[in-house]
mmCIF file with all atom_site columns, C-alpha atoms in Angstrom:
data_model
loop_
_atom_site.group_PDB
_atom_site.id
_atom_site.type_symbol
_atom_site.label_atom_id
_atom_site.label_alt_id
_atom_site.label_comp_id
_atom_site.label_asym_id
_atom_site.label_entity_id
_atom_site.label_seq_id
_atom_site.pdbx_PDB_ins_code
_atom_site.Cartn_x
_atom_site.Cartn_y
_atom_site.Cartn_z
_atom_site.occupancy
_atom_site.B_iso_or_equiv
_atom_site.pdbx_formal_charge
_atom_site.auth_seq_id
_atom_site.auth_comp_id
_atom_site.auth_asym_id
_atom_site.auth_atom_id
_atom_site.pdbx_PDB_model_num
ATOM 1   C CA . MET I 1 1   ? 92.628  87.627  88.016  1.00 41.00 ? 30  MET I CA 1
ATOM 2   C CA . ASP I 1 2   ? 92.762  91.401  88.554  1.00 46.00 ? 31  ASP I CA 1
ATOM 3   C CA . PHE I 1 3   ? 95.305  92.356  91.192  1.00 48.00 ? 32  PHE I CA 1
ATOM 4   C CA . GLU I 1 4   ? 93.562  95.671  91.885  1.00 51.00 ? 33  GLU I CA 1
ATOM 5   C CA . SER I 1 5   ? 90.394  93.912  93.095  1.00 54.00 ? 34  SER I CA 1
ATOM 6   C CA . GLN I 1 6   ? 92.017  91.142  95.121  1.00 68.00 ? 35  GLN I CA 1
ATOM 7   C CA . ASP I 1 7   ? 93.030  90.806  98.743  1.00 87.00 ? 36  ASP I CA 1
ATOM 8   C CA . PRO I 1 8   ? 96.771  91.620  98.542  1.00 88.00 ? 37  PRO I CA 1
ATOM 9   C CA . LEU I 1 9   ? 97.928  88.759  100.769 1.00 91.00 ? 38  LEU I CA 1
ATOM 10  C CA . ALA I 1 10  ? 95.778  86.134  99.064  1.00 91.00 ? 39  ALA I CA 1
ATOM 11  C CA . TYR I 1 11  ? 96.797  87.384  95.653  1.00 93.00 ? 40  TYR I CA 1
ATOM 12  C CA . PHE I 1 12  ? 100.464 87.467  96.606  1.00 95.00 ? 41  PHE I CA 1
ATOM 13  C CA . GLN I 1 13  ? 100.269 83.894  97.889  1.00 94.00 ? 42  GLN I CA 1
ATOM 14  C CA . HIS I 1 14  ? 98.686  82.789  94.607  1.00 94.00 ? 43  HIS I CA 1
ATOM 15  C CA . ARG I 1 15  ? 101.366 84.496  92.519  1.00 96.00 ? 44  ARG I CA 1
ATOM 16  C CA . LEU I 1 16  ? 104.074 83.088  94.775  1.00 96.00 ? 45  LEU I CA 1
ATOM 17  C CA . GLY I 1 17  ? 102.666 79.599  94.244  1.00 95.00 ? 46  GLY I CA 1
ATOM 18  C CA . GLU I 1 18  ? 102.722 80.065  90.473  1.00 97.00 ? 47  GLU I CA 1
ATOM 19  C CA . THR I 1 19  ? 106.282 81.384  90.548  1.00 97.00 ? 48  THR I CA 1
ATOM 20  C CA . ARG I 1 20  ? 107.545 78.504  92.688  1.00 96.00 ? 49  ARG I CA 1
ATOM 21  C CA . ALA I 1 21  ? 105.778 75.945  90.511  1.00 96.00 ? 50  ALA I CA 1
ATOM 22  C CA . TRP I 1 22  ? 107.204 77.395  87.305  1.00 97.00 ? 51  TRP I CA 1
ATOM 23  C CA . CYS I 1 23  ? 110.765 77.572  88.645  1.00 96.00 ? 52  CYS I CA 1
ATOM 24  C CA . ALA I 1 24  ? 110.518 74.001  89.957  1.00 95.00 ? 53  ALA I CA 1
ATOM 25  C CA . SER I 1 25  ? 109.316 72.740  86.563  1.00 94.00 ? 54  SER I CA 1
ATOM 26  C CA . GLN I 1 26  ? 112.204 74.206  84.562  1.00 92.00 ? 55  GLN I CA 1
ATOM 27  C CA . ASP I 1 27  ? 115.681 72.740  84.028  1.00 90.00 ? 56  ASP I CA 1
ATOM 28  C CA . TRP I 1 28  ? 117.835 75.729  84.868  1.00 90.00 ? 57  TRP I CA 1
ATOM 29  C CA . SER I 1 29  ? 120.395 74.239  87.276  1.00 86.00 ? 58  SER I CA 1
ATOM 30  C CA . ALA I 1 30  ? 123.231 74.323  84.738  1.00 86.00 ? 59  ALA I CA 1
ATOM 31  C CA . ASN I 1 31  ? 122.582 77.925  83.742  1.00 91.00 ? 60  ASN I CA 1
ATOM 32  C CA . PRO I 1 32  ? 120.302 80.038  85.966  1.00 88.00 ? 61  PRO I CA 1
ATOM 33  C CA . ALA I 1 33  ? 121.054 83.145  83.909  1.00 88.00 ? 62  ALA I CA 1
ATOM 34  C CA . GLU I 1 34  ? 119.356 81.730  80.816  1.00 91.00 ? 63  GLU I CA 1
ATOM 35  C CA . GLY I 1 35  ? 117.200 78.999  82.314  1.00 93.00 ? 64  GLY I CA 1
ATOM 36  C CA . LEU I 1 36  ? 115.215 81.431  84.452  1.00 96.00 ? 65  LEU I CA 1
ATOM 37  C CA . ARG I 1 37  ? 114.645 83.900  81.622  1.00 94.00 ? 66  ARG I CA 1
ATOM 38  C CA . THR I 1 38  ? 111.961 82.275  79.502  1.00 93.00 ? 67  THR I CA 1
ATOM 39  C CA . ALA I 1 39  ? 111.765 84.136  76.192  1.00 91.00 ? 68  ALA I CA 1
ATOM 40  C CA . LEU I 1 40  ? 107.960 84.204  76.245  1.00 91.00 ? 69  LEU I CA 1
ATOM 41  C CA . PHE I 1 41  ? 108.006 86.112  79.530  1.00 92.00 ? 70  PHE I CA 1
ATOM 42  C CA . ARG I 1 42  ? 110.521 88.731  78.429  1.00 88.00 ? 71  ARG I CA 1
ATOM 43  C CA . PRO I 1 43  ? 109.017 91.961  79.823  1.00 82.00 ? 72  PRO I CA 1
ATOM 44  C CA . SER I 1 44  ? 110.394 94.291  77.159  1.00 68.00 ? 73  SER I CA 1
ATOM 45  C CA . GLU I 1 45  ? 112.517 94.219  74.053  1.00 51.00 ? 74  GLU I CA 1
ATOM 46  C CA . GLN I 1 46  ? 115.698 94.692  76.043  1.00 49.00 ? 75  GLN I CA 1
ATOM 47  C CA . ALA I 1 47  ? 114.420 93.792  79.521  1.00 51.00 ? 76  ALA I CA 1
ATOM 48  C CA . SER I 1 48  ? 116.858 96.114  81.228  1.00 56.00 ? 77  SER I CA 1
ATOM 49  C CA . VAL I 1 49  ? 116.224 98.431  84.145  1.00 57.00 ? 78  VAL I CA 1
ATOM 50  C CA . GLU I 1 50  ? 116.689 101.414 81.853  1.00 56.00 ? 79  GLU I CA 1
ATOM 51  C CA . GLN I 1 51  ? 113.961 100.281 79.476  1.00 57.00 ? 80  GLN I CA 1
ATOM 52  C CA . THR I 1 52  ? 111.690 98.162  81.616  1.00 60.00 ? 81  THR I CA 1
ATOM 53  C CA . PHE I 1 53  ? 111.644 99.918  84.956  1.00 61.00 ? 82  PHE I CA 1
ATOM 54  C CA . ARG I 1 54  ? 113.205 103.350 84.816  1.00 56.00 ? 83  ARG I CA 1
ATOM 55  C CA . GLY I 1 55  ? 114.305 104.820 81.523  1.00 51.00 ? 84  GLY I CA 1
ATOM 56  C CA . TYR I 1 56  ? 115.208 108.354 80.646  1.00 44.00 ? 85  TYR I CA 1
ATOM 57  C CA . GLY I 1 57  ? 113.268 108.504 77.378  1.00 38.00 ? 86  GLY I CA 1
ATOM 58  C CA . GLY I 1 58  ? 109.594 109.427 77.262  1.00 36.00 ? 87  GLY I CA 1
ATOM 59  C CA . PHE I 1 59  ? 108.276 106.071 76.088  1.00 31.00 ? 88  PHE I CA 1
ATOM 60  C CA . TRP I 1 60  ? 110.235 103.996 78.606  1.00 39.00 ? 89  TRP I CA 1
ATOM 61  C CA . LYS I 1 61  ? 109.786 106.249 81.604  1.00 58.00 ? 90  LYS I CA 1
ATOM 62  C CA . LYS I 1 62  ? 107.720 104.163 84.030  1.00 79.00 ? 91  LYS I CA 1
ATOM 63  C CA . THR I 1 63  ? 105.785 105.051 87.137  1.00 85.00 ? 92  THR I CA 1
ATOM 64  C CA . PRO I 1 64  ? 105.600 102.517 89.979  1.00 88.00 ? 93  PRO I CA 1
ATOM 65  C CA . GLN I 1 65  ? 102.082 101.659 88.818  1.00 89.00 ? 94  GLN I CA 1
ATOM 66  C CA . GLN I 1 66  ? 103.321 100.998 85.275  1.00 87.00 ? 95  GLN I CA 1
ATOM 67  C CA . ARG I 1 67  ? 106.085 98.799  86.674  1.00 88.00 ? 96  ARG I CA 1
ATOM 68  C CA . GLN I 1 68  ? 103.419 96.908  88.604  1.00 91.00 ? 97  GLN I CA 1
ATOM 69  C CA . GLN I 1 69  ? 101.505 96.375  85.361  1.00 91.00 ? 98  GLN I CA 1
ATOM 70  C CA . ILE I 1 70  ? 104.640 95.037  83.654  1.00 90.00 ? 99  ILE I CA 1
ATOM 71  C CA . VAL I 1 71  ? 105.118 92.449  86.394  1.00 93.00 ? 100 VAL I CA 1
ATOM 72  C CA . GLU I 1 72  ? 101.428 91.572  86.329  1.00 94.00 ? 101 GLU I CA 1
ATOM 73  C CA . GLN I 1 73  ? 101.490 91.022  82.563  1.00 93.00 ? 102 GLN I CA 1
ATOM 74  C CA . LEU I 1 74  ? 104.430 88.662  82.982  1.00 95.00 ? 103 LEU I CA 1
ATOM 75  C CA . ALA I 1 75  ? 102.611 86.805  85.773  1.00 96.00 ? 104 ALA I CA 1
ATOM 76  C CA . LEU I 1 76  ? 99.530  86.360  83.591  1.00 96.00 ? 105 LEU I CA 1
ATOM 77  C CA . LYS I 1 77  ? 101.636 84.832  80.802  1.00 96.00 ? 106 LYS I CA 1
ATOM 78  C CA . ARG I 1 78  ? 103.260 82.488  83.302  1.00 97.00 ? 107 ARG I CA 1
ATOM 79  C CA . ALA I 1 79  ? 99.885  81.482  84.774  1.00 97.00 ? 108 ALA I CA 1
ATOM 80  C CA . ALA I 1 80  ? 98.533  80.713  81.311  1.00 97.00 ? 109 ALA I CA 1
ATOM 81  C CA . LEU I 1 81  ? 101.549 78.558  80.451  1.00 96.00 ? 110 LEU I CA 1
ATOM 82  C CA . LEU I 1 82  ? 101.302 76.681  83.745  1.00 97.00 ? 111 LEU I CA 1
ATOM 83  C CA . GLN I 1 83  ? 97.694  75.833  82.926  1.00 96.00 ? 112 GLN I CA 1
ATOM 84  C CA . GLU I 1 84  ? 98.475  74.970  79.307  1.00 96.00 ? 113 GLU I CA 1
ATOM 85  C CA . GLN I 1 85  ? 101.274 72.598  80.350  1.00 95.00 ? 114 GLN I CA 1
ATOM 86  C CA . GLY I 1 86  ? 99.283  71.124  83.227  1.00 96.00 ? 115 GLY I CA 1
ATOM 87  C CA . ILE I 1 87  ? 101.847 72.114  85.850  1.00 95.00 ? 116 ILE I CA 1
ATOM 88  C CA . PRO I 1 88  ? 100.229 72.033  89.308  1.00 94.00 ? 117 PRO I CA 1
ATOM 89  C CA . LEU I 1 89  ? 100.990 74.593  91.990  1.00 91.00 ? 118 LEU I CA 1
ATOM 90  C CA . LEU I 1 90  ? 103.235 73.332  94.763  1.00 84.00 ? 119 LEU I CA 1
ATOM 91  C CA . GLN I 1 91  ? 101.578 72.583  98.081  1.00 80.00 ? 120 GLN I CA 1
ATOM 92  C CA . PHE I 1 92  ? 102.021 75.617  100.267 1.00 80.00 ? 121 PHE I CA 1
ATOM 93  C CA . VAL I 1 93  ? 103.120 75.094  103.847 1.00 79.00 ? 122 VAL I CA 1
ATOM 94  C CA . LYS I 1 94  ? 103.576 77.956  106.297 1.00 80.00 ? 123 LYS I CA 1
ATOM 95  C CA . PRO I 1 95  ? 106.052 79.224  107.184 1.00 82.00 ? 124 PRO I CA 1
ATOM 96  C CA . LEU I 1 96  ? 107.521 79.533  103.706 1.00 86.00 ? 125 LEU I CA 1
ATOM 97  C CA . THR I 1 97  ? 110.407 77.132  103.045 1.00 87.00 ? 126 THR I CA 1
ATOM 98  C CA . GLY I 1 98  ? 112.461 75.965  100.077 1.00 91.00 ? 127 GLY I CA 1
ATOM 99  C CA . GLY I 1 99  ? 113.732 79.403  99.098  1.00 95.00 ? 128 GLY I CA 1
ATOM 100 C CA . ARG I 1 100 ? 113.656 83.082  99.952  1.00 96.00 ? 129 ARG I CA 1
ATOM 101 C CA . LEU I 1 101 ? 112.107 86.319  98.747  1.00 97.00 ? 130 LEU I CA 1
ATOM 102 C CA . LEU I 1 102 ? 114.454 88.863  97.194  1.00 98.00 ? 131 LEU I CA 1
ATOM 103 C CA . ALA I 1 103 ? 113.638 92.583  97.075  1.00 97.00 ? 132 ALA I CA 1
ATOM 104 C CA . PHE I 1 104 ? 115.033 94.911  94.409  1.00 94.00 ? 133 PHE I CA 1
ATOM 105 C CA . THR I 1 105 ? 114.606 98.648  93.962  1.00 91.00 ? 134 THR I CA 1
ATOM 106 C CA . PRO I 1 106 ? 115.323 99.726  90.370  1.00 86.00 ? 135 PRO I CA 1
ATOM 107 C CA . ASP I 1 107 ? 115.629 103.342 91.509  1.00 84.00 ? 136 ASP I CA 1
ATOM 108 C CA . GLY I 1 108 ? 118.699 102.534 93.598  1.00 82.00 ? 137 GLY I CA 1
ATOM 109 C CA . THR I 1 109 ? 120.859 100.513 91.216  1.00 84.00 ? 138 THR I CA 1
ATOM 110 C CA . LEU I 1 110 ? 124.279 101.714 90.077  1.00 83.00 ? 139 LEU I CA 1
ATOM 111 C CA . SER I 1 111 ? 124.343 99.057  87.310  1.00 81.00 ? 140 SER I CA 1
ATOM 112 C CA . ASP I 1 112 ? 127.974 98.154  87.985  1.00 85.00 ? 141 ASP I CA 1
ATOM 113 C CA . GLY I 1 113 ? 127.636 94.444  87.163  1.00 87.00 ? 142 GLY I CA 1
ATOM 114 C CA . ALA I 1 114 ? 129.341 93.175  90.333  1.00 91.00 ? 143 ALA I CA 1
ATOM 115 C CA . ALA I 1 115 ? 126.324 91.207  91.547  1.00 94.00 ? 144 ALA I CA 1
ATOM 116 C CA . LYS I 1 116 ? 125.841 89.671  88.096  1.00 94.00 ? 145 LYS I CA 1
ATOM 117 C CA . LEU I 1 117 ? 129.188 87.929  88.364  1.00 92.00 ? 146 LEU I CA 1
ATOM 118 C CA . ALA I 1 118 ? 128.608 86.838  91.947  1.00 94.00 ? 147 ALA I CA 1
ATOM 119 C CA . THR I 1 119 ? 125.126 85.432  91.223  1.00 95.00 ? 148 THR I CA 1
ATOM 120 C CA . GLN I 1 120 ? 126.105 83.583  88.024  1.00 92.00 ? 149 GLN I CA 1
ATOM 121 C CA . GLY I 1 121 ? 123.830 85.892  86.061  1.00 94.00 ? 150 GLY I CA 1
ATOM 122 C CA . PHE I 1 122 ? 120.705 85.489  88.213  1.00 95.00 ? 151 PHE I CA 1
ATOM 123 C CA . VAL I 1 123 ? 120.716 89.274  88.374  1.00 94.00 ? 152 VAL I CA 1
ATOM 124 C CA . ASP I 1 124 ? 121.894 91.182  85.311  1.00 90.00 ? 153 ASP I CA 1
ATOM 125 C CA . ASP I 1 125 ? 124.252 94.157  84.989  1.00 88.00 ? 154 ASP I CA 1
ATOM 126 C CA . ASP I 1 126 ? 121.487 96.398  86.333  1.00 87.00 ? 155 ASP I CA 1
ATOM 127 C CA . ASN I 1 127 ? 120.861 94.035  89.292  1.00 91.00 ? 156 ASN I CA 1
ATOM 128 C CA . LEU I 1 128 ? 117.472 93.078  87.833  1.00 91.00 ? 157 LEU I CA 1
ATOM 129 C CA . PRO I 1 129 ? 116.604 89.482  88.894  1.00 94.00 ? 158 PRO I CA 1
ATOM 130 C CA . ALA I 1 130 ? 115.790 86.796  86.322  1.00 95.00 ? 159 ALA I CA 1
ATOM 131 C CA . TRP I 1 131 ? 112.236 87.505  85.217  1.00 94.00 ? 160 TRP I CA 1
ATOM 132 C CA . ASP I 1 132 ? 110.890 83.951  85.625  1.00 97.00 ? 161 ASP I CA 1
ATOM 133 C CA . THR I 1 133 ? 111.209 84.565  89.371  1.00 97.00 ? 162 THR I CA 1
ATOM 134 C CA . TRP I 1 134 ? 109.222 87.818  89.520  1.00 96.00 ? 163 TRP I CA 1
ATOM 135 C CA . ILE I 1 135 ? 106.208 87.677  91.814  1.00 97.00 ? 164 ILE I CA 1
ATOM 136 C CA . TRP I 1 136 ? 104.955 91.147  92.619  1.00 95.00 ? 165 TRP I CA 1
ATOM 137 C CA . TYR I 1 137 ? 105.835 94.818  92.244  1.00 94.00 ? 166 TYR I CA 1
ATOM 138 C CA . VAL I 1 138 ? 104.968 96.596  95.488  1.00 95.00 ? 167 VAL I CA 1
ATOM 139 C CA . THR I 1 139 ? 103.888 100.241 95.385  1.00 93.00 ? 168 THR I CA 1
ATOM 140 C CA . ASN I 1 140 ? 103.077 102.797 98.096  1.00 93.00 ? 169 ASN I CA 1
ATOM 141 C CA . ASP I 1 141 ? 105.023 100.874 100.744 1.00 94.00 ? 170 ASP I CA 1
ATOM 142 C CA . ARG I 1 142 ? 107.667 103.149 102.208 1.00 92.00 ? 171 ARG I CA 1
ATOM 143 C CA . VAL I 1 143 ? 110.872 101.579 103.520 1.00 93.00 ? 172 VAL I CA 1
ATOM 144 C CA . SER I 1 144 ? 111.694 103.058 106.916 1.00 88.00 ? 173 SER I CA 1
ATOM 145 C CA . ASN I 1 145 ? 115.070 101.401 107.496 1.00 89.00 ? 174 ASN I CA 1
ATOM 146 C CA . LEU I 1 146 ? 118.220 100.716 105.426 1.00 84.00 ? 175 LEU I CA 1
ATOM 147 C CA . GLU I 1 147 ? 120.244 103.768 104.415 1.00 80.00 ? 176 GLU I CA 1
ATOM 148 C CA . TRP I 1 148 ? 120.065 103.223 100.654 1.00 78.00 ? 177 TRP I CA 1
ATOM 149 C CA . TRP I 1 149 ? 116.369 102.304 100.733 1.00 87.00 ? 178 TRP I CA 1
ATOM 150 C CA . ARG I 1 150 ? 115.089 104.930 103.162 1.00 80.00 ? 179 ARG I CA 1
ATOM 151 C CA . GLY I 1 151 ? 112.283 106.816 101.478 1.00 80.00 ? 180 GLY I CA 1
ATOM 152 C CA . CYS I 1 152 ? 111.861 104.225 98.722  1.00 89.00 ? 181 CYS I CA 1
ATOM 153 C CA . ASN I 1 153 ? 108.209 103.224 98.393  1.00 91.00 ? 182 ASN I CA 1
ATOM 154 C CA . SER I 1 154 ? 108.207 100.691 95.550  1.00 93.00 ? 183 SER I CA 1
ATOM 155 C CA . TYR I 1 155 ? 110.188 97.522  94.864  1.00 95.00 ? 184 TYR I CA 1
ATOM 156 C CA . LEU I 1 156 ? 110.140 94.193  93.049  1.00 95.00 ? 185 LEU I CA 1
ATOM 157 C CA . LEU I 1 157 ? 109.772 90.897  94.935  1.00 97.00 ? 186 LEU I CA 1
ATOM 158 C CA . SER I 1 158 ? 111.252 87.762  93.368  1.00 97.00 ? 187 SER I CA 1
ATOM 159 C CA . TRP I 1 159 ? 111.562 84.102  94.344  1.00 97.00 ? 188 TRP I CA 1
ATOM 160 C CA . VAL I 1 160 ? 115.008 82.615  94.973  1.00 97.00 ? 189 VAL I CA 1
ATOM 161 C CA . PRO I 1 161 ? 114.963 78.780  94.983  1.00 95.00 ? 190 PRO I CA 1
ATOM 162 C CA . ASP I 1 162 ? 116.783 77.211  97.898  1.00 94.00 ? 191 ASP I CA 1
ATOM 163 C CA . VAL I 1 163 ? 119.751 75.978  95.835  1.00 94.00 ? 192 VAL I CA 1
ATOM 164 C CA . LEU I 1 164 ? 120.493 79.566  94.783  1.00 95.00 ? 193 LEU I CA 1
ATOM 165 C CA . VAL I 1 165 ? 120.208 81.227  98.199  1.00 96.00 ? 194 VAL I CA 1
ATOM 166 C CA . GLU I 1 166 ? 123.958 81.115  98.925  1.00 96.00 ? 195 GLU I CA 1
ATOM 167 C CA . VAL I 1 167 ? 124.773 82.376  95.445  1.00 95.00 ? 196 VAL I CA 1
ATOM 168 C CA . ILE I 1 168 ? 122.384 85.308  95.818  1.00 97.00 ? 197 ILE I CA 1
ATOM 169 C CA . GLU I 1 169 ? 123.782 86.018  99.285  1.00 97.00 ? 198 GLU I CA 1
ATOM 170 C CA . ALA I 1 170 ? 127.180 86.447  97.626  1.00 96.00 ? 199 ALA I CA 1
ATOM 171 C CA . GLY I 1 171 ? 125.615 88.902  95.185  1.00 96.00 ? 200 GLY I CA 1
ATOM 172 C CA . ILE I 1 172 ? 124.032 90.884  98.002  1.00 96.00 ? 201 ILE I CA 1
ATOM 173 C CA . ASP I 1 173 ? 127.423 91.081  99.711  1.00 96.00 ? 202 ASP I CA 1
ATOM 174 C CA . VAL I 1 174 ? 129.106 92.708  96.688  1.00 95.00 ? 203 VAL I CA 1
ATOM 175 C CA . ASN I 1 175 ? 126.165 94.996  95.859  1.00 92.00 ? 204 ASN I CA 1
ATOM 176 C CA . LEU I 1 176 ? 127.558 98.236  97.290  1.00 89.00 ? 205 LEU I CA 1
ATOM 177 C CA . GLU I 1 177 ? 124.392 100.282 96.753  1.00 88.00 ? 206 GLU I CA 1
ATOM 178 C CA . GLU I 1 178 ? 122.327 97.565  98.482  1.00 90.00 ? 207 GLU I CA 1
ATOM 179 C CA . CYS I 1 179 ? 119.549 97.745  95.876  1.00 92.00 ? 208 CYS I CA 1
ATOM 180 C CA . ILE I 1 180 ? 119.050 93.984  96.242  1.00 95.00 ? 209 ILE I CA 1
ATOM 181 C CA . ARG I 1 181 ? 118.233 92.714  99.720  1.00 96.00 ? 210 ARG I CA 1
ATOM 182 C CA . TRP I 1 182 ? 116.365 89.825  101.263 1.00 97.00 ? 211 TRP I CA 1
ATOM 183 C CA . ALA I 1 183 ? 112.766 90.880  101.764 1.00 96.00 ? 212 ALA I CA 1
ATOM 184 C CA . THR I 1 184 ? 113.092 90.144  105.472 1.00 95.00 ? 213 THR I CA 1
ATOM 185 C CA . ASP I 1 185 ? 115.606 93.023  105.711 1.00 94.00 ? 214 ASP I CA 1
ATOM 186 C CA . LEU I 1 186 ? 112.977 95.589  104.732 1.00 94.00 ? 215 LEU I CA 1
ATOM 187 C CA . ASP I 1 187 ? 110.873 97.277  107.377 1.00 93.00 ? 216 ASP I CA 1
ATOM 188 C CA . THR I 1 188 ? 107.675 98.027  105.458 1.00 94.00 ? 217 THR I CA 1
ATOM 189 C CA . ALA I 1 189 ? 103.978 97.576  106.100 1.00 94.00 ? 218 ALA I CA 1
ATOM 190 C CA . PHE I 1 190 ? 103.600 94.957  103.365 1.00 95.00 ? 219 PHE I CA 1
ATOM 191 C CA . ILE I 1 191 ? 106.615 92.891  104.445 1.00 95.00 ? 220 ILE I CA 1
ATOM 192 C CA . ARG I 1 192 ? 105.330 92.919  108.024 1.00 95.00 ? 221 ARG I CA 1
ATOM 193 C CA . GLN I 1 193 ? 102.005 91.544  106.745 1.00 94.00 ? 222 GLN I CA 1
ATOM 194 C CA . LEU I 1 194 ? 103.828 88.824  104.807 1.00 95.00 ? 223 LEU I CA 1
ATOM 195 C CA . LYS I 1 195 ? 105.806 87.871  107.912 1.00 93.00 ? 224 LYS I CA 1
ATOM 196 C CA . GLN I 1 196 ? 102.671 87.633  110.029 1.00 93.00 ? 225 GLN I CA 1
ATOM 197 C CA . ALA I 1 197 ? 101.040 85.434  107.377 1.00 91.00 ? 226 ALA I CA 1
ATOM 198 C CA . GLY I 1 198 ? 104.111 83.174  107.094 1.00 90.00 ? 227 GLY I CA 1
ATOM 199 C CA . LEU I 1 199 ? 104.637 84.196  103.466 1.00 90.00 ? 228 LEU I CA 1
ATOM 200 C CA . VAL I 1 200 ? 108.196 85.460  103.716 1.00 86.00 ? 229 VAL I CA 1
ATOM 201 C CA . SER I 1 201 ? 111.486 83.795  104.587 1.00 75.00 ? 230 SER I CA 1
#
């Protein structure tokens, strides 16, 4: 499935379904930090913000479109493994329940590690969420509210299972630069579309 030729909302819903199904099929409750970072999905050798999403070296310097490709490549691997293992997608009921969508802007992180401790490793030292939960990298979608996000026009959306919502909330509270926020906090065109379609909680 080529994300560039698909209806964004329909494609997002499909990727969300795959992400939820994968997370529900894995035994990660004892250790979300490792259990939600399947080695096969590792997006880069180090899988850090510096190397995967931002970088200061020529090879690792990524545009928002390249970041989108990284997330798409991960999603394709996950989709293939779901099919190979015969894991069905979860029935989707609107409005979205059973978890929440987390937004992260790699351009705003201070990489101080505070949220890593608070979230039991769900986000790493760079505030990058566990990659099994990645759904979509949004580009060309300017954030018009939130002081730290104002002017930002690209961000990662991840799935937070219901049992981790309180833990992630604690991480958001200690994240001084506010680079991780619930998707519902963002005032953007795409998030408004997701809300209208019942695809965000």
